[in-house]
Every structure is written in C-alpha cells, then in structure tokens.
C-alpha cells in the first residue's frame, strides 16, 4: 500500500478526461492515499490548461476529503535547448513540475540530443523535480549521464505505471525501466512510483510498477511514495 501519487490528470488536461480535482481527491481518499498531486498537461498539449489555469492553482484548497493536495504540472519539453511550455514566473509558484517528452511537441532526436535537451531543461528550470515516463523507446537517452545530471539538479525519475501496464501505448519499456533503476541506484537517487492516471480510475494503482521495482530488488527505502515528510522536503528543495 502506497500513500502518495504525484502524477495524475484532471479535466484540465484534455484527452477526454472529465474528472474534476474534487473527483480526484474523493477517489484518492476512498483508496486510502494521504497525498495527491495534480499534474495537468502544460498548455502546449491540445485541450490542456492555459497559463491562467496554472496561475489560479495557488488559490486552490490544500485539503479535500482528508487528502493533502499538491498542485504541479506535467511540462512538455519543446526543443533541444530545454524550452518548456510554462514560463519560469509560473513554475516558481507551483509545488513541482514533471518534465516529459511527448510526440506532439518534441521531435525525437538522437540519444545524445534527447539527453542533452532534458539536462538543459533541468538546469534552466529548478521547479522540475521529476522526469516523467523517461522509458519511452521513441526517445533514447543515456541513463547514466542523465542520472548524474538529475542528482546535480535535485531531480528524480518516476517509474510509470501506464508505461509498464500490458496495454501501455509506449510498448515494452522494461529494458529502459531497468536502466533507470540501475542508474538511480548507482547515483544514490530515490525513485517515485506514478500512476499517470487520467481521471480517477487508476489513482494510486501501482500494480505493475511496484512489481517491477521489487522484482529488480530496488531498495524499498529508496521508493519515496510512503516517505511523505522526505517527499515534501524534496519537492521544496530548489
């Protein structure tokens, strides 16, 4: 049983998701979570929230149905220079950001180009705390180099449930996820299990991701989902 899920999407992400933040919080409470992060897609995603939506999150309730709420964003990497789709002025007000490569906004490059683009985004934007679904085979990266840069910039990898699920659209990501765990362990980086739930159905569901990390003998104490005090402090470390 894990107590937090920091990668979830509400109606503000588009994709046909119709659940409000209140719906998400109610579902998280019913599933026994203590901490829920709402990370709607950045504005470069079709149908996603505008900058004004993300600005308004600062006024949103911090607790619903007994669940502590954090408000972040899943940023789109936009180019090889590490540009993202929200300005630093907004990112500095948010609890944290997940950085992801999406095919609609970032054309896959070489292993070196993709690695360098992620590194540059981490360097330029201290609000980035998590590398999202960095196991997508369409975007080859050098995990050893990326893990060193993540440690230097106070960023961690997620292990994405939607990637490892048998019906995941990223294909078989086990080789990449194994490399993430190996590189994280070598650099002393913890990891985070993320549902990437679009709507309420998969909130807090880590069926395949938890099975994978335990099968790889990754240390339980290095999985941050239940270390809530440490997790909060990590997100604030800019």
XYZ file of N, CA and C in Angstrom:
714
model
N 0.844 -1.186 0.000
C 0.000 0.000 0.000
C 0.879 1.236 0.000
N 0.739 2.057 -1.016
C 1.484 3.314 -1.088
C 0.540 4.477 -0.813
N 1.094 5.523 -0.220
C 0.283 6.600 0.336
C 0.218 7.847 -0.514
N 0.995 7.908 -1.598
C 1.003 9.124 -2.418
C 1.041 8.767 -3.890
N 0.469 9.663 -4.679
C 0.504 9.563 -6.133
C 0.652 10.984 -6.654
N 1.791 11.269 -7.271
C 2.103 12.655 -7.656
C 1.999 12.913 -9.148
N 1.538 11.950 -9.935
C 1.388 12.165 -11.378
C -0.016 11.742 -11.777
N -0.948 12.713 -11.763
C -2.340 12.449 -12.122
C -2.881 13.625 -12.928
N -3.957 13.359 -13.676
C -4.513 14.352 -14.594
C -6.018 14.493 -14.408
N -6.465 15.740 -14.376
C -7.884 16.054 -14.251
C -8.444 16.500 -15.603
N -9.647 17.028 -15.585
C -10.312 17.506 -16.796
C -9.485 18.588 -17.497
N -8.632 19.283 -16.751
C -7.843 20.366 -17.335
C -6.733 19.871 -18.250
N -6.520 18.560 -18.323
C -5.509 18.008 -19.224
C -6.057 17.688 -20.604
N -7.373 17.814 -20.809
C -7.936 17.398 -22.079
C -7.972 15.887 -22.171
N -7.682 15.325 -23.340
C -7.652 13.871 -23.569
C -8.996 13.211 -23.281
N -10.074 13.977 -23.182
C -11.367 13.388 -22.890
C -11.603 13.091 -21.425
N -10.621 13.396 -20.577
C -10.789 13.187 -19.137
C -11.806 14.184 -18.591
N -12.787 13.712 -17.847
C -13.871 14.575 -17.378
C -13.871 14.789 -15.865
N -12.897 14.259 -15.166
C -12.905 14.314 -13.704
C -12.326 15.626 -13.199
N -13.008 16.232 -12.247
C -12.520 17.454 -11.618
C -11.516 17.113 -10.525
N -10.846 18.137 -10.011
C -9.922 17.936 -8.895
C -10.671 17.359 -7.698
N -11.903 17.815 -7.484
C -12.697 17.273 -6.381
C -12.951 15.780 -6.585
N -13.273 15.375 -7.797
C -13.463 13.958 -8.098
C -12.185 13.171 -7.799
N -11.047 13.743 -8.188
C -9.758 13.068 -7.999
C -9.460 12.904 -6.511
N -9.699 13.968 -5.739
C -9.431 13.913 -4.306
C -10.337 12.902 -3.619
N -11.603 12.867 -4.005
C -12.534 11.892 -3.404
C -12.073 10.463 -3.686
N -11.661 10.201 -4.918
C -11.196 8.863 -5.276
C -9.930 8.496 -4.516
N -9.007 9.457 -4.377
C -7.778 9.192 -3.630
C -8.077 8.861 -2.176
N -9.039 9.575 -1.590
C -9.430 9.317 -0.210
C -10.024 7.923 -0.063
N -10.882 7.547 -0.997
C -11.515 6.229 -0.938
C -10.493 5.104 -1.094
N -9.380 5.393 -1.764
C -8.347 4.380 -1.970
C -7.279 4.378 -0.879
N -7.433 5.267 0.108
C -6.532 5.248 1.244
C -5.263 6.060 1.096
N -5.167 6.907 0.062
C -3.990 7.756 -0.086
C -4.023 8.890 0.934
N -2.860 9.464 1.174
C -2.737 10.608 2.065
C -2.317 11.871 1.324
N -1.658 11.698 0.173
C -1.095 12.829 -0.566
C -1.346 12.616 -2.050
N -1.942 13.613 -2.694
C -2.266 13.528 -4.113
C -1.713 14.741 -4.838
N -0.993 14.497 -5.925
C -0.504 15.581 -6.764
C -1.296 15.642 -8.058
N -1.796 16.823 -8.384
C -2.495 17.054 -9.651
C -1.495 17.691 -10.612
N -1.208 17.006 -11.701
C -0.181 17.487 -12.636
C -0.754 17.506 -14.044
N -1.625 18.462 -14.304
C -2.228 18.543 -15.628
C -1.186 18.932 -16.670
N -1.470 18.531 -17.915
C -0.537 18.811 -19.001
C -0.374 20.307 -19.212
N 0.839 20.697 -19.591
C 1.107 22.081 -19.921
C 0.339 22.526 -21.152
N 0.296 23.836 -21.396
C -0.585 24.393 -22.432
C -0.234 23.998 -23.862
N 0.952 23.447 -24.109
C 1.278 23.005 -25.467
C 0.548 21.719 -25.845
N -0.041 21.038 -24.863
C -0.865 19.859 -25.141
C -2.245 20.310 -25.581
N -2.731 19.751 -26.681
C -4.032 20.142 -27.207
C -5.127 19.925 -26.171
N -5.908 20.964 -25.916
C -7.029 20.882 -24.983
C -6.662 21.035 -23.528
N -5.372 21.261 -23.223
C -4.934 21.356 -21.821
C -5.118 22.775 -21.285
N -4.772 22.939 -20.017
C -4.975 24.200 -19.324
C -4.119 25.336 -19.882
N -4.636 26.534 -19.776
C -3.914 27.734 -20.185
C -3.024 28.203 -19.036
N -2.094 29.116 -19.283
C -1.300 29.661 -18.177
C -2.155 30.218 -17.039
N -3.308 30.802 -17.369
C -4.158 31.353 -16.306
C -4.692 30.249 -15.397
N -4.944 29.063 -15.954
C -5.369 27.936 -15.115
C -4.289 27.593 -14.100
N -3.061 27.471 -14.558
C -1.979 27.110 -13.645
C -1.723 28.222 -12.626
N -1.919 29.466 -13.033
C -1.753 30.575 -12.083
C -2.808 30.501 -10.982
N -4.013 30.069 -11.327
C -5.114 30.032 -10.349
C -4.939 28.935 -9.312
N -4.076 27.961 -9.574
C -3.939 26.839 -8.640
C -3.417 27.281 -7.272
N -2.723 28.406 -7.230
C -2.216 28.904 -5.952
C -3.349 29.205 -4.969
N -4.552 29.425 -5.495
C -5.704 29.738 -4.639
C -6.581 28.514 -4.361
N -6.165 27.355 -4.831
C -6.987 26.155 -4.683
C -6.828 25.539 -3.295
N -7.846 24.829 -2.814
C -7.770 24.205 -1.481
C -6.621 23.208 -1.387
N -6.009 23.195 -0.217
C -4.881 22.302 0.024
C -5.304 20.974 0.651
N -6.568 20.847 0.967
C -7.074 19.588 1.533
C -8.509 19.390 1.103
N -8.811 18.186 0.656
C -10.183 17.801 0.332
C -10.359 16.340 0.738
N -11.465 16.051 1.405
C -11.786 14.676 1.815
C -10.647 14.044 2.624
N -9.949 14.865 3.396
C -8.858 14.369 4.220
C -7.573 14.108 3.467
N -7.518 14.478 2.178
C -6.341 14.272 1.339
C -5.567 15.576 1.210
N -4.267 15.516 1.450
C -3.415 16.675 1.189
C -3.188 16.773 -0.315
N -3.365 17.972 -0.851
C -3.234 18.192 -2.289
C -2.021 19.043 -2.617
N -1.283 18.618 -3.633
C -0.216 19.408 -4.217
C -0.598 19.717 -5.660
N -0.156 20.871 -6.133
C -0.513 21.297 -7.484
C 0.755 21.507 -8.303
N 0.892 20.662 -9.301
C 2.045 20.741 -10.175
C 1.627 20.833 -11.627
N 2.532 20.442 -12.517
C 2.267 20.463 -13.947
C 3.134 19.394 -14.604
N 2.613 18.756 -15.647
C 3.462 17.919 -16.490
C 3.859 18.766 -17.689
N 5.083 19.259 -17.640
C 5.599 20.131 -18.686
C 5.909 19.351 -19.947
N 5.771 20.031 -21.073
C 6.223 19.498 -22.346
C 7.603 20.044 -22.666
N 8.551 19.158 -22.934
C 9.825 19.584 -23.493
C 9.564 19.979 -24.940
N 10.038 21.162 -25.329
C 9.663 21.718 -26.617
C 10.766 21.671 -27.673
N 12.034 21.701 -27.238
C 13.110 21.742 -28.229
C 14.408 21.245 -27.612
N 15.458 21.240 -28.409
C 16.761 20.735 -27.984
C 17.439 21.638 -26.965
N 16.948 22.868 -26.831
C 17.558 23.814 -25.894
C 16.951 23.730 -24.499
N 15.999 22.848 -24.299
C 15.402 22.673 -22.983
C 14.256 23.616 -22.686
N 13.660 24.197 -23.718
C 12.493 25.064 -23.535
C 11.294 24.224 -23.096
N 10.508 24.764 -22.173
C 9.285 24.102 -21.724
C 8.106 25.039 -21.959
N 6.889 24.566 -21.714
C 5.707 25.312 -22.145
C 5.029 26.119 -21.044
N 5.724 26.404 -19.965
C 5.269 27.406 -18.994
C 6.461 28.280 -18.625
N 6.225 29.565 -18.410
C 7.336 30.456 -18.057
C 7.818 30.218 -16.626
N 9.063 30.594 -16.382
C 9.650 30.393 -15.060
C 8.862 31.115 -13.973
N 8.289 32.249 -14.310
C 7.498 33.015 -13.338
C 6.354 32.185 -12.775
N 5.729 31.360 -13.615
C 4.651 30.486 -13.152
C 5.195 29.245 -12.468
N 6.243 28.666 -13.021
C 6.801 27.451 -12.435
C 7.269 27.682 -11.005
N 7.790 28.861 -10.735
C 8.298 29.154 -9.392
C 7.184 29.188 -8.352
N 5.926 29.326 -8.778
C 4.791 29.382 -7.849
C 4.159 28.009 -7.617
N 4.527 27.045 -8.425
C 3.889 25.736 -8.341
C 4.666 24.824 -7.395
N 4.007 23.777 -6.915
C 4.650 22.885 -5.947
C 5.779 22.085 -6.574
N 5.643 21.723 -7.831
C 6.678 20.966 -8.522
C 6.265 20.813 -9.974
N 7.208 20.367 -10.788
C 6.912 20.084 -12.191
C 7.505 18.731 -12.571
N 6.770 18.019 -13.418
C 7.246 16.809 -14.082
C 7.648 17.212 -15.498
N 8.802 16.772 -15.945
C 9.264 17.065 -17.303
C 9.116 15.823 -18.163
N 8.406 15.956 -19.279
C 8.159 14.805 -20.148
C 8.355 15.168 -21.612
N 8.696 14.158 -22.392
C 8.783 14.290 -23.843
C 7.537 13.662 -24.452
N 6.794 14.462 -25.213
C 5.579 13.994 -25.869
C 5.723 14.195 -27.369
N 5.255 13.239 -28.109
C 5.470 13.220 -29.551
C 4.830 14.415 -30.243
N 3.766 14.992 -29.645
C 3.086 16.118 -30.274
C 3.936 17.394 -30.257
N 4.907 17.458 -29.335
C 5.631 18.717 -29.132
C 7.136 18.625 -29.322
N 7.685 17.432 -29.203
C 9.137 17.292 -29.282
C 9.488 16.160 -30.240
N 10.166 16.512 -31.324
C 10.558 15.513 -32.312
C 11.706 14.684 -31.771
N 11.581 13.351 -31.769
C 12.661 12.513 -31.245
C 13.987 12.795 -31.946
N 15.041 12.884 -31.124
C 16.376 13.092 -31.652
C 17.254 11.888 -31.377
N 18.551 12.098 -31.482
C 19.491 11.040 -31.153
C 19.563 10.872 -29.642
N 20.209 9.821 -29.225
C 20.403 9.568 -27.786
C 21.066 10.776 -27.126
N 22.079 11.314 -27.770
C 22.805 12.452 -27.205
C 21.935 13.710 -27.201
N 21.174 13.938 -28.281
C 20.322 15.130 -28.355
C 19.225 15.092 -27.305
N 18.564 13.958 -27.158
C 17.488 13.850 -26.161
C 18.028 14.020 -24.747
N 19.165 13.407 -24.469
C 19.775 13.520 -23.140
C 20.138 14.960 -22.839
N 20.759 15.607 -23.801
C 21.188 16.991 -23.596
C 19.999 17.927 -23.409
N 18.906 17.701 -24.156
C 17.723 18.550 -24.026
C 17.112 18.434 -22.628
N 17.012 17.222 -22.101
C 16.489 17.035 -20.747
C 17.400 17.670 -19.705
N 18.694 17.509 -19.881
C 19.651 18.100 -18.948
C 19.548 19.618 -18.951
N 19.406 20.194 -20.127
C 19.324 21.654 -20.231
C 18.040 22.168 -19.575
N 16.932 21.444 -19.750
C 15.679 21.858 -19.108
C 15.791 21.796 -17.592
N 16.405 20.741 -17.057
C 16.602 20.644 -15.604
C 17.459 21.789 -15.098
N 18.488 22.119 -15.845
C 19.392 23.198 -15.423
C 18.692 24.548 -15.422
N 17.846 24.776 -16.418
C 17.208 26.082 -16.581
C 15.998 26.278 -15.682
N 15.374 25.191 -15.237
C 14.091 25.298 -14.525
C 14.141 24.508 -13.217
N 14.495 25.157 -12.118
C 14.643 24.438 -10.840
C 13.351 23.857 -10.298
N 12.192 24.277 -10.810
C 10.934 23.686 -10.361
C 10.729 22.272 -10.861
N 11.501 21.844 -11.848
C 11.408 20.471 -12.340
C 12.001 19.539 -11.292
N 11.198 18.602 -10.822
C 11.638 17.667 -9.783
C 11.566 16.205 -10.209
N 10.819 15.913 -11.260
C 10.593 14.525 -11.669
C 10.729 14.425 -13.188
N 11.427 13.401 -13.653
C 11.479 13.089 -15.084
C 10.366 12.090 -15.389
N 9.415 12.505 -16.226
C 8.231 11.698 -16.488
C 8.429 10.689 -17.603
N 7.899 9.490 -17.405
C 7.973 8.360 -18.345
C 9.191 8.451 -19.280
N 10.347 8.483 -18.632
C 11.607 8.577 -19.366
C 12.032 7.210 -19.916
N 11.053 6.320 -20.067
C 11.298 4.963 -20.544
C 10.781 4.745 -21.957
N 10.320 5.818 -22.596
C 9.729 5.727 -23.927
C 10.821 5.437 -24.950
N 10.740 4.296 -25.618
C 11.786 3.877 -26.556
C 11.909 4.806 -27.757
N 10.891 5.611 -28.009
C 10.989 6.572 -29.118
C 11.987 7.679 -28.811
N 12.329 7.826 -27.525
C 13.247 8.867 -27.092
C 14.443 8.240 -26.374
N 15.382 7.659 -27.093
C 16.536 7.054 -26.424
C 17.341 8.102 -25.667
N 17.795 7.737 -24.476
C 18.625 8.635 -23.671
C 19.750 7.825 -23.038
N 20.770 8.528 -22.587
C 21.867 7.912 -21.839
C 21.504 8.007 -20.363
N 21.029 6.906 -19.785
C 20.523 6.946 -18.420
C 21.616 7.236 -17.403
N 22.819 6.772 -17.641
C 23.907 7.037 -16.695
C 24.215 8.524 -16.642
N 24.323 9.161 -17.796
C 24.592 10.597 -17.860
C 23.412 11.378 -17.285
N 22.201 10.962 -17.624
C 21.003 11.670 -17.162
C 20.850 11.556 -15.650
N 21.162 10.405 -15.087
C 21.055 10.230 -13.638
C 22.041 11.134 -12.899
N 23.248 11.273 -13.427
C 24.216 12.183 -12.793
C 23.710 13.615 -12.818
N 23.165 14.017 -13.959
C 22.613 15.372 -14.068
C 21.401 15.547 -13.159
N 20.579 14.514 -13.038
C 19.422 14.586 -12.150
C 19.862 14.782 -10.701
N 20.867 14.033 -10.285
C 21.374 14.193 -8.917
C 21.899 15.615 -8.692
N 22.606 16.155 -9.645
C 23.168 17.500 -9.507
C 22.083 18.568 -9.450
N 20.945 18.299 -10.095
C 19.861 19.287 -10.162
C 18.697 18.952 -9.237
N 18.870 17.975 -8.342
C 17.845 17.602 -7.361
C 16.548 17.157 -8.042
N 16.704 16.233 -8.989
C 15.594 15.678 -9.762
C 15.654 14.157 -9.635
N 14.494 13.497 -9.719
C 14.450 12.037 -9.683
C 13.640 11.512 -10.863
N 13.771 10.218 -11.112
C 12.970 9.537 -12.130
C 11.689 8.990 -11.500
N 10.645 8.922 -12.303
C 9.477 8.142 -11.911
C 9.523 6.788 -12.606
N 8.857 5.807 -11.993
C 8.558 4.539 -12.645
C 7.062 4.567 -12.928
N 6.728 4.636 -14.206
C 5.387 4.987 -14.648
C 4.517 3.742 -14.841
N 3.435 3.682 -14.090
C 2.520 2.541 -14.154
C 1.934 2.372 -15.552
N 1.577 3.482 -16.195
C 0.974 3.403 -17.527
C 1.953 2.844 -18.553
N 3.246 3.061 -18.341
C 4.249 2.502 -19.247
C 4.357 0.991 -19.097
N 4.327 0.508 -17.868
C 4.559 -0.905 -17.595
C 3.304 -1.768 -17.717
N 2.144 -1.139 -17.769
C 0.914 -1.912 -17.937
C 0.926 -2.636 -19.288
N 0.384 -3.844 -19.354
C 0.414 -4.614 -20.606
C -0.217 -3.898 -21.789
N -1.192 -3.027 -21.529
C -1.852 -2.306 -22.617
C -1.262 -0.918 -22.824
N -0.083 -0.652 -22.248
C 0.533 0.656 -22.384
C 0.940 0.963 -23.814
N 0.724 2.202 -24.243
C 0.983 2.549 -25.639
C 2.461 2.823 -25.916
N 3.309 2.797 -24.888
C 4.738 3.006 -25.116
C 5.463 1.699 -25.422
N 4.730 0.602 -25.500
C 5.344 -0.682 -25.816
C 6.003 -1.305 -24.598
N 6.932 -2.190 -24.836
C 7.635 -2.887 -23.752
C 8.753 -1.979 -23.238
N 8.555 -1.416 -22.052
C 9.518 -0.447 -21.506
C 10.416 -1.048 -20.429
N 10.374 -2.364 -20.250
C 11.080 -2.969 -19.118
C 12.599 -2.765 -19.192
N 13.162 -2.822 -20.377
C 14.604 -2.622 -20.513
C 14.992 -1.215 -20.083
N 14.218 -0.229 -20.505
C 14.504 1.153 -20.138
C 14.285 1.388 -18.637
N 13.213 0.792 -18.090
C 12.958 0.971 -16.662
C 14.040 0.297 -15.817
N 14.557 -0.815 -16.281
C 15.667 -1.456 -15.567
C 16.895 -0.556 -15.567
N 17.139 0.127 -16.687
C 18.274 1.048 -16.768
C 18.063 2.256 -15.854
N 16.827 2.718 -15.742
C 16.518 3.814 -14.813
C 16.844 3.410 -13.380
N 16.402 2.221 -12.983
C 16.654 1.766 -11.618
C 18.146 1.561 -11.364
N 18.829 0.972 -12.318
C 20.269 0.737 -12.162
C 21.025 2.052 -12.025
N 20.717 3.020 -12.881
C 21.409 4.315 -12.840
C 21.051 5.089 -11.576
N 19.787 5.013 -11.159
C 19.371 5.700 -9.930
C 20.090 5.128 -8.721
N 20.179 3.810 -8.672
C 20.857 3.167 -7.549
C 22.335 3.557 -7.511
N 22.962 3.601 -8.659
C 24.379 3.962 -8.728
C 24.619 5.385 -8.252
N 23.686 6.300 -8.560
C 23.834 7.698 -8.184
C 23.213 8.028 -6.829
N 22.643 7.020 -6.163
C 22.016 7.265 -4.869
C 20.717 8.033 -4.964
N 20.023 7.900 -6.088
C 18.762 8.608 -6.293
C 17.579 7.741 -5.885
N 16.624 8.285 -5.161
C 15.369 7.570 -4.946
C 14.539 7.615 -6.218
N 13.455 6.868 -6.258
C 12.509 6.927 -7.368
C 11.108 7.098 -6.807
N 10.193 7.406 -7.705
C 8.799 7.593 -7.335
C 7.925 6.749 -8.256
N 7.000 5.996 -7.669
C 6.013 5.283 -8.471
C 4.889 6.246 -8.829
N 4.509 6.275 -10.102
C 3.481 7.207 -10.565
C 2.419 6.463 -11.354
N 1.160 6.782 -11.089
C 0.085 6.113 -11.830
C -0.109 6.708 -13.211
N 0.145 8.019 -13.368
C -0.157 8.731 -14.619
C -1.634 8.570 -14.956
N -2.467 8.565 -13.919
C -3.892 8.342 -14.100
C -4.547 9.552 -14.760
N -5.277 9.302 -15.837
C -6.081 10.344 -16.484
C -7.524 10.130 -16.039
N -7.904 10.847 -14.985
C -9.171 10.594 -14.333
C -8.957 9.784 -13.068
N -10.049 9.307 -12.509
C -9.994 8.704 -11.172
C -9.651 7.220 -11.161
N -9.843 6.532 -12.270
C -9.819 5.070 -12.255
C -8.505 4.486 -11.749
N -7.385 5.041 -12.163
C -6.080 4.445 -11.871
C -5.325 5.155 -10.744
N -5.930 6.119 -10.086
C -5.248 6.813 -8.996
C -4.750 5.801 -7.962
N -3.476 5.930 -7.595
C -2.914 5.055 -6.573
C -2.704 3.619 -7.008
N -2.873 3.332 -8.288
C -2.690 1.966 -8.789
C -1.247 1.810 -9.269
N -0.464 1.046 -8.541
C 0.935 0.801 -8.891
C 1.185 -0.704 -9.075
N 0.195 -1.401 -9.605
C 0.260 -2.850 -9.715
C 1.528 -3.319 -10.425
N 1.765 -2.787 -11.601
C 2.872 -3.270 -12.419
C 4.183 -2.575 -12.072
N 4.117 -1.309 -11.702
C 5.352 -0.590 -11.352
C 5.948 -1.103 -10.053
N 5.113 -1.400 -9.057
C 5.646 -1.916 -7.797
C 6.191 -3.329 -7.980
N 5.506 -4.128 -8.777
C 6.005 -5.472 -9.065
C 7.371 -5.400 -9.746
N 7.522 -4.445 -10.639
C 8.775 -4.325 -11.378
C 9.925 -3.894 -10.469
N 9.719 -2.857 -9.653
C 10.827 -2.381 -8.809
C 11.193 -3.417 -7.751
N 10.214 -4.126 -7.230
C 10.528 -5.158 -6.244
C 11.224 -6.349 -6.905
N 10.814 -6.683 -8.128
C 11.483 -7.752 -8.848
C 12.929 -7.409 -9.169
N 13.211 -6.117 -9.321
C 14.574 -5.666 -9.576
C 15.376 -5.496 -8.290
N 14.746 -5.788 -7.143
C 15.392 -5.676 -5.829
C 15.846 -4.253 -5.530
N 15.079 -3.279 -6.035
C 15.367 -1.886 -5.702
C 14.961 -1.653 -4.248
N 15.812 -0.993 -3.453
C 15.527 -0.862 -2.013
C 14.213 -0.131 -1.738
N 13.395 -0.712 -0.889
C 12.105 -0.120 -0.556
C 12.263 1.279 0.030
N 13.319 1.486 0.825
C 13.506 2.801 1.447
C 13.854 3.885 0.441
N 14.205 3.476 -0.787
C 14.505 4.444 -1.847
C 13.303 4.717 -2.745
N 12.141 4.172 -2.390
C 10.878 4.469 -3.079
C 10.147 5.498 -2.227
N 9.916 6.681 -2.776
C 9.500 7.814 -1.946
C 8.006 7.886 -1.639
N 7.189 7.047 -2.232
C 5.740 7.214 -2.087
C 5.239 7.177 -0.658
N 5.909 6.451 0.231
C 5.478 6.378 1.626
C 6.307 7.255 2.553
N 7.348 7.863 2.049
C 8.201 8.743 2.865
C 7.719 10.178 2.684
N 6.548 10.477 3.236
C 5.857 11.719 2.904
C 6.610 12.963 3.364
N 7.185 12.937 4.546
C 7.936 14.109 5.018
C 9.149 14.363 4.133
N 9.868 13.301 3.801
C 11.029 13.427 2.927
C 10.596 13.903 1.547
N 9.488 13.379 1.060
C 8.991 13.739 -0.268
C 8.631 15.222 -0.331
N 7.942 15.726 0.686
C 7.603 17.147 0.713
C 8.876 17.997 0.716
N 9.841 17.628 1.547
C 11.086 18.394 1.623
C 11.834 18.350 0.292
N 11.821 17.198 -0.371
C 12.487 17.079 -1.659
C 11.858 18.010 -2.697
N 10.543 18.079 -2.740
C 9.872 18.929 -3.709
C 10.149 20.404 -3.479
N 10.390 20.782 -2.223
C 10.676 22.191 -1.899
C 12.132 22.558 -2.144
N 12.988 21.554 -2.336
C 14.424 21.793 -2.489
C 14.702 22.281 -3.898
N 14.895 23.576 -4.027
C 15.142 24.165 -5.341
C 16.589 24.621 -5.461
